[in-house]
Each structure stands twice: as structure tokens, then as C-alpha cells.
Amino acid sequence: MFIIMVLSILLDALLLGLVWQRLSRADIRGKSILFSDKAIIRRIDGIPYFIFQVCEMRHHTLVEGHVRCYCVRRFPNQDSQLRDDGYIHAHLQQQAMRLQIPDDELGGFLFMGLPSLVVHRIDAWSPL
């Protein structure tokens, strides 16, 4: 009787773990979100903007999608040299990019059911 109870508890834990793993997987959702192959820099009223497009391919879209953009720069050291493996040792620095569309002051919400533009204004405070 004791062995049956232990096996029952182990089976319950296994099934609960499988259900939880299935519901909490984000890798499949991440593969259904598409970004445009090319980004553009476009002048609008003389001001340059960095623009790309994003959309989701699933029928059941995200209820509340948020977007954030970061610029990652590589800064070589003063003593940067080409290493034996072909890489140059450098420091990476990330900087947040302020978005015009969707407005990041309002949380950067996107409706993922339709293709949406993401627009960053290139100015003196832009990392670009």
C-alpha cells in the first residue's frame, strides 16, 4: 500500500511538472514573432528616424506586447590586439533607445495582431 501511495505522488508530480513546463515555455512564442529583415533610417521633416517592423504570426496574438530597444556597442581596449583565436578583446556597452512609436513613456505597448512599426528618433541623446 505504501509503494502505491509513493508511486501515485511521483506520478502526480511528474504530470504537474509536464503541464507546467508546457504552459511556461516561451521559446515557441518567441519563434512566432517576426522582425523585418531590414531596418531603415528615414528623414521625416529633416529629422532622421530608425525604423523597423514587427508582427506575430499566430492566430491567438499576445494580449499586451511591450517593446524595448537597446543599442549594444563594442569599445576596444587601449591594448586591443588580435588574439590567437581571431577575436579582439573589447568591452560591450548597452544603451536604451527611446522610442517614438510605440511611445515608451506609455509603456511601449504594441498590438501584435497587425504588423507594427517601431520608430526611434536619432538626435543628440540617441546612442546611434
PDB file of C-alpha atoms in Angstrom:
ATOM      1  CA  MET A   1       0.000   0.000   0.000  1.00  0.00           C
ATOM      2  CA  PHE A   2       2.844   2.374   0.866  1.00  0.00           C
ATOM      3  CA  ILE A   3       4.534   1.777  -2.507  1.00  0.00           C
ATOM      4  CA  ILE A   4       1.315   2.569  -4.376  1.00  0.00           C
ATOM      5  CA  MET A   5       0.965   5.879  -2.497  1.00  0.00           C
ATOM      6  CA  VAL A   6       4.574   6.863  -3.226  1.00  0.00           C
ATOM      7  CA  LEU A   7       4.193   5.962  -6.914  1.00  0.00           C
ATOM      8  CA  SER A   8       0.945   7.928  -7.060  1.00  0.00           C
ATOM      9  CA  ILE A   9       2.628  11.025  -5.593  1.00  0.00           C
ATOM     10  CA  LEU A  10       5.563  10.686  -8.003  1.00  0.00           C
ATOM     11  CA  LEU A  11       3.192  10.316 -10.971  1.00  0.00           C
ATOM     12  CA  ASP A  12       1.210  13.387  -9.859  1.00  0.00           C
ATOM     13  CA  ALA A  13       4.432  15.395  -9.533  1.00  0.00           C
ATOM     14  CA  LEU A  14       5.599  14.246 -12.965  1.00  0.00           C
ATOM     15  CA  LEU A  15       2.317  15.146 -14.661  1.00  0.00           C
ATOM     16  CA  LEU A  16       2.149  18.509 -12.896  1.00  0.00           C
ATOM     17  CA  GLY A  17       5.739  19.228 -13.970  1.00  0.00           C
ATOM     18  CA  LEU A  18       4.954  18.352 -17.592  1.00  0.00           C
ATOM     19  CA  VAL A  19       1.870  20.582 -17.644  1.00  0.00           C
ATOM     20  CA  TRP A  20       3.774  23.465 -16.002  1.00  0.00           C
ATOM     21  CA  GLN A  21       6.675  23.092 -18.458  1.00  0.00           C
ATOM     22  CA  ARG A  22       4.288  23.148 -21.406  1.00  0.00           C
ATOM     23  CA  LEU A  23       2.465  26.259 -20.211  1.00  0.00           C
ATOM     24  CA  SER A  24       5.567  28.218 -19.247  1.00  0.00           C
ATOM     25  CA  ARG A  25       7.608  27.636 -22.445  1.00  0.00           C
ATOM     26  CA  ALA A  26       8.387  30.900 -24.192  1.00  0.00           C
ATOM     27  CA  ASP A  27      10.673  29.576 -26.922  1.00  0.00           C
ATOM     28  CA  ILE A  28       7.822  28.647 -29.271  1.00  0.00           C
ATOM     29  CA  ARG A  29       6.155  32.029 -28.715  1.00  0.00           C
ATOM     30  CA  GLY A  30       9.463  33.736 -29.439  1.00  0.00           C
ATOM     31  CA  LYS A  31       9.741  31.929 -32.764  1.00  0.00           C
ATOM     32  CA  SER A  32       6.327  33.170 -33.894  1.00  0.00           C
ATOM     33  CA  ILE A  33       7.299  36.856 -33.591  1.00  0.00           C
ATOM     34  CA  LEU A  34       8.895  38.139 -36.786  1.00  0.00           C
ATOM     35  CA  PHE A  35      11.098  41.173 -37.308  1.00  0.00           C
ATOM     36  CA  SER A  36      11.702  42.824 -40.657  1.00  0.00           C
ATOM     37  CA  ASP A  37      14.833  41.654 -42.459  1.00  0.00           C
ATOM     38  CA  LYS A  38      15.984  45.212 -42.985  1.00  0.00           C
ATOM     39  CA  ALA A  39      15.760  48.347 -40.878  1.00  0.00           C
ATOM     40  CA  ILE A  40      15.795  51.792 -42.452  1.00  0.00           C
ATOM     41  CA  ILE A  41      16.931  55.257 -41.496  1.00  0.00           C
ATOM     42  CA  ARG A  42      14.436  57.733 -42.931  1.00  0.00           C
ATOM     43  CA  ARG A  43      14.326  61.518 -42.807  1.00  0.00           C
ATOM     44  CA  ILE A  44      10.966  62.973 -41.814  1.00  0.00           C
ATOM     45  CA  ASP A  45      10.868  66.788 -41.718  1.00  0.00           C
ATOM     46  CA  GLY A  46      14.667  66.791 -41.763  1.00  0.00           C
ATOM     47  CA  ILE A  47      14.993  64.549 -38.680  1.00  0.00           C
ATOM     48  CA  PRO A  48      16.427  61.021 -39.127  1.00  0.00           C
ATOM     49  CA  TYR A  49      14.466  58.095 -37.702  1.00  0.00           C
ATOM     50  CA  PHE A  50      15.499  54.449 -37.284  1.00  0.00           C
ATOM     51  CA  ILE A  51      12.521  52.258 -38.289  1.00  0.00           C
ATOM     52  CA  PHE A  52      11.818  48.525 -38.356  1.00  0.00           C
ATOM     53  CA  GLN A  53       8.690  46.373 -38.392  1.00  0.00           C
ATOM     54  CA  VAL A  54       7.498  43.595 -36.091  1.00  0.00           C
ATOM     55  CA  CYS A  55       4.480  41.265 -36.169  1.00  0.00           C
ATOM     56  CA  GLU A  56       3.245  37.986 -34.748  1.00  0.00           C
ATOM     57  CA  MET A  57       2.284  35.044 -36.946  1.00  0.00           C
ATOM     58  CA  ARG A  58      -0.033  33.203 -34.535  1.00  0.00           C
ATOM     59  CA  HIS A  59      -3.803  33.397 -34.711  1.00  0.00           C
ATOM     60  CA  HIS A  60      -4.015  33.975 -30.958  1.00  0.00           C
ATOM     61  CA  THR A  61      -1.983  37.130 -30.520  1.00  0.00           C
ATOM     62  CA  LEU A  62      -0.352  38.473 -27.411  1.00  0.00           C
ATOM     63  CA  VAL A  63      -2.767  40.458 -25.296  1.00  0.00           C
ATOM     64  CA  GLU A  64      -0.214  43.009 -24.168  1.00  0.00           C
ATOM     65  CA  GLY A  65       3.066  43.176 -26.039  1.00  0.00           C
ATOM     66  CA  HIS A  66       5.818  45.531 -24.889  1.00  0.00           C
ATOM     67  CA  VAL A  67       8.807  46.600 -26.948  1.00  0.00           C
ATOM     68  CA  ARG A  68      12.201  47.886 -25.804  1.00  0.00           C
ATOM     69  CA  CYS A  69      15.229  48.557 -27.979  1.00  0.00           C
ATOM     70  CA  TYR A  70      18.855  48.604 -26.919  1.00  0.00           C
ATOM     71  CA  CYS A  71      21.986  49.626 -28.771  1.00  0.00           C
ATOM     72  CA  VAL A  72      24.970  47.396 -27.979  1.00  0.00           C
ATOM     73  CA  ARG A  73      28.361  48.925 -28.729  1.00  0.00           C
ATOM     74  CA  ARG A  74      31.771  47.350 -28.661  1.00  0.00           C
ATOM     75  CA  PHE A  75      34.617  49.505 -27.354  1.00  0.00           C
ATOM     76  CA  PRO A  76      38.142  48.139 -27.876  1.00  0.00           C
ATOM     77  CA  ASN A  77      40.646  48.479 -25.031  1.00  0.00           C
ATOM     78  CA  GLN A  78      43.773  50.624 -25.342  1.00  0.00           C
ATOM     79  CA  ASP A  79      45.847  47.450 -25.609  1.00  0.00           C
ATOM     80  CA  SER A  80      43.495  45.673 -28.038  1.00  0.00           C
ATOM     81  CA  GLN A  81      45.260  43.090 -30.135  1.00  0.00           C
ATOM     82  CA  LEU A  82      44.138  40.285 -32.366  1.00  0.00           C
ATOM     83  CA  ARG A  83      44.155  37.141 -30.238  1.00  0.00           C
ATOM     84  CA  ASP A  84      45.167  33.682 -31.409  1.00  0.00           C
ATOM     85  CA  ASP A  85      41.524  32.669 -31.871  1.00  0.00           C
ATOM     86  CA  GLY A  86      40.862  35.620 -34.217  1.00  0.00           C
ATOM     87  CA  TYR A  87      38.911  37.804 -31.782  1.00  0.00           C
ATOM     88  CA  ILE A  88      39.713  41.265 -30.456  1.00  0.00           C
ATOM     89  CA  HIS A  89      39.111  41.715 -26.724  1.00  0.00           C
ATOM     90  CA  ALA A  90      36.652  44.595 -26.269  1.00  0.00           C
ATOM     91  CA  HIS A  91      34.159  45.891 -23.728  1.00  0.00           C
ATOM     92  CA  LEU A  92      30.449  45.801 -24.525  1.00  0.00           C
ATOM     93  CA  GLN A  93      28.177  48.637 -23.509  1.00  0.00           C
ATOM     94  CA  GLN A  94      24.405  48.692 -23.842  1.00  0.00           C
ATOM     95  CA  GLN A  95      22.268  51.806 -24.018  1.00  0.00           C
ATOM     96  CA  ALA A  96      18.499  52.058 -24.086  1.00  0.00           C
ATOM     97  CA  MET A  97      16.958  53.635 -27.160  1.00  0.00           C
ATOM     98  CA  ARG A  98      13.987  55.969 -26.632  1.00  0.00           C
ATOM     99  CA  LEU A  99      11.067  55.059 -28.878  1.00  0.00           C
ATOM    100  CA  GLN A 100       8.681  57.444 -30.596  1.00  0.00           C
ATOM    101  CA  ILE A 101       6.319  54.717 -31.818  1.00  0.00           C
ATOM    102  CA  PRO A 102       5.174  52.992 -29.661  1.00  0.00           C
ATOM    103  CA  ASP A 103       5.747  55.670 -27.052  1.00  0.00           C
ATOM    104  CA  ASP A 104       7.980  54.175 -24.370  1.00  0.00           C
ATOM    105  CA  GLU A 105       6.784  56.763 -21.834  1.00  0.00           C
ATOM    106  CA  LEU A 106       3.417  55.000 -22.033  1.00  0.00           C
ATOM    107  CA  GLY A 107       4.976  51.547 -21.671  1.00  0.00           C
ATOM    108  CA  GLY A 108       5.757  50.745 -25.317  1.00  0.00           C
ATOM    109  CA  PHE A 109       2.545  48.746 -25.860  1.00  0.00           C
ATOM    110  CA  LEU A 110       2.071  47.005 -29.207  1.00  0.00           C
ATOM    111  CA  PHE A 111      -0.946  45.273 -30.685  1.00  0.00           C
ATOM    112  CA  MET A 112       0.750  42.254 -32.207  1.00  0.00           C
ATOM    113  CA  GLY A 113      -2.224  41.192 -34.341  1.00  0.00           C
ATOM    114  CA  LEU A 114      -1.157  43.587 -37.095  1.00  0.00           C
ATOM    115  CA  PRO A 115       2.317  44.438 -38.372  1.00  0.00           C
ATOM    116  CA  SER A 116       3.591  47.403 -36.357  1.00  0.00           C
ATOM    117  CA  LEU A 117       6.358  49.915 -36.934  1.00  0.00           C
ATOM    118  CA  VAL A 118       8.897  50.609 -34.211  1.00  0.00           C
ATOM    119  CA  VAL A 119      10.407  54.089 -34.588  1.00  0.00           C
ATOM    120  CA  HIS A 120      13.432  55.623 -32.832  1.00  0.00           C
ATOM    121  CA  ARG A 121      14.346  59.289 -33.328  1.00  0.00           C
ATOM    122  CA  ILE A 122      18.067  59.832 -33.967  1.00  0.00           C
ATOM    123  CA  ASP A 123      19.113  63.005 -32.158  1.00  0.00           C
ATOM    124  CA  ALA A 124      21.827  64.222 -29.763  1.00  0.00           C
ATOM    125  CA  TRP A 125      20.631  61.835 -26.994  1.00  0.00           C
ATOM    126  CA  SER A 126      20.369  58.806 -29.260  1.00  0.00           C
ATOM    127  CA  PRO A 127      23.038  56.107 -28.946  1.00  0.00           C
ATOM    128  CA  LEU A 128      23.013  55.810 -32.745  1.00  0.00           C
TER     129      LEU A 128
END
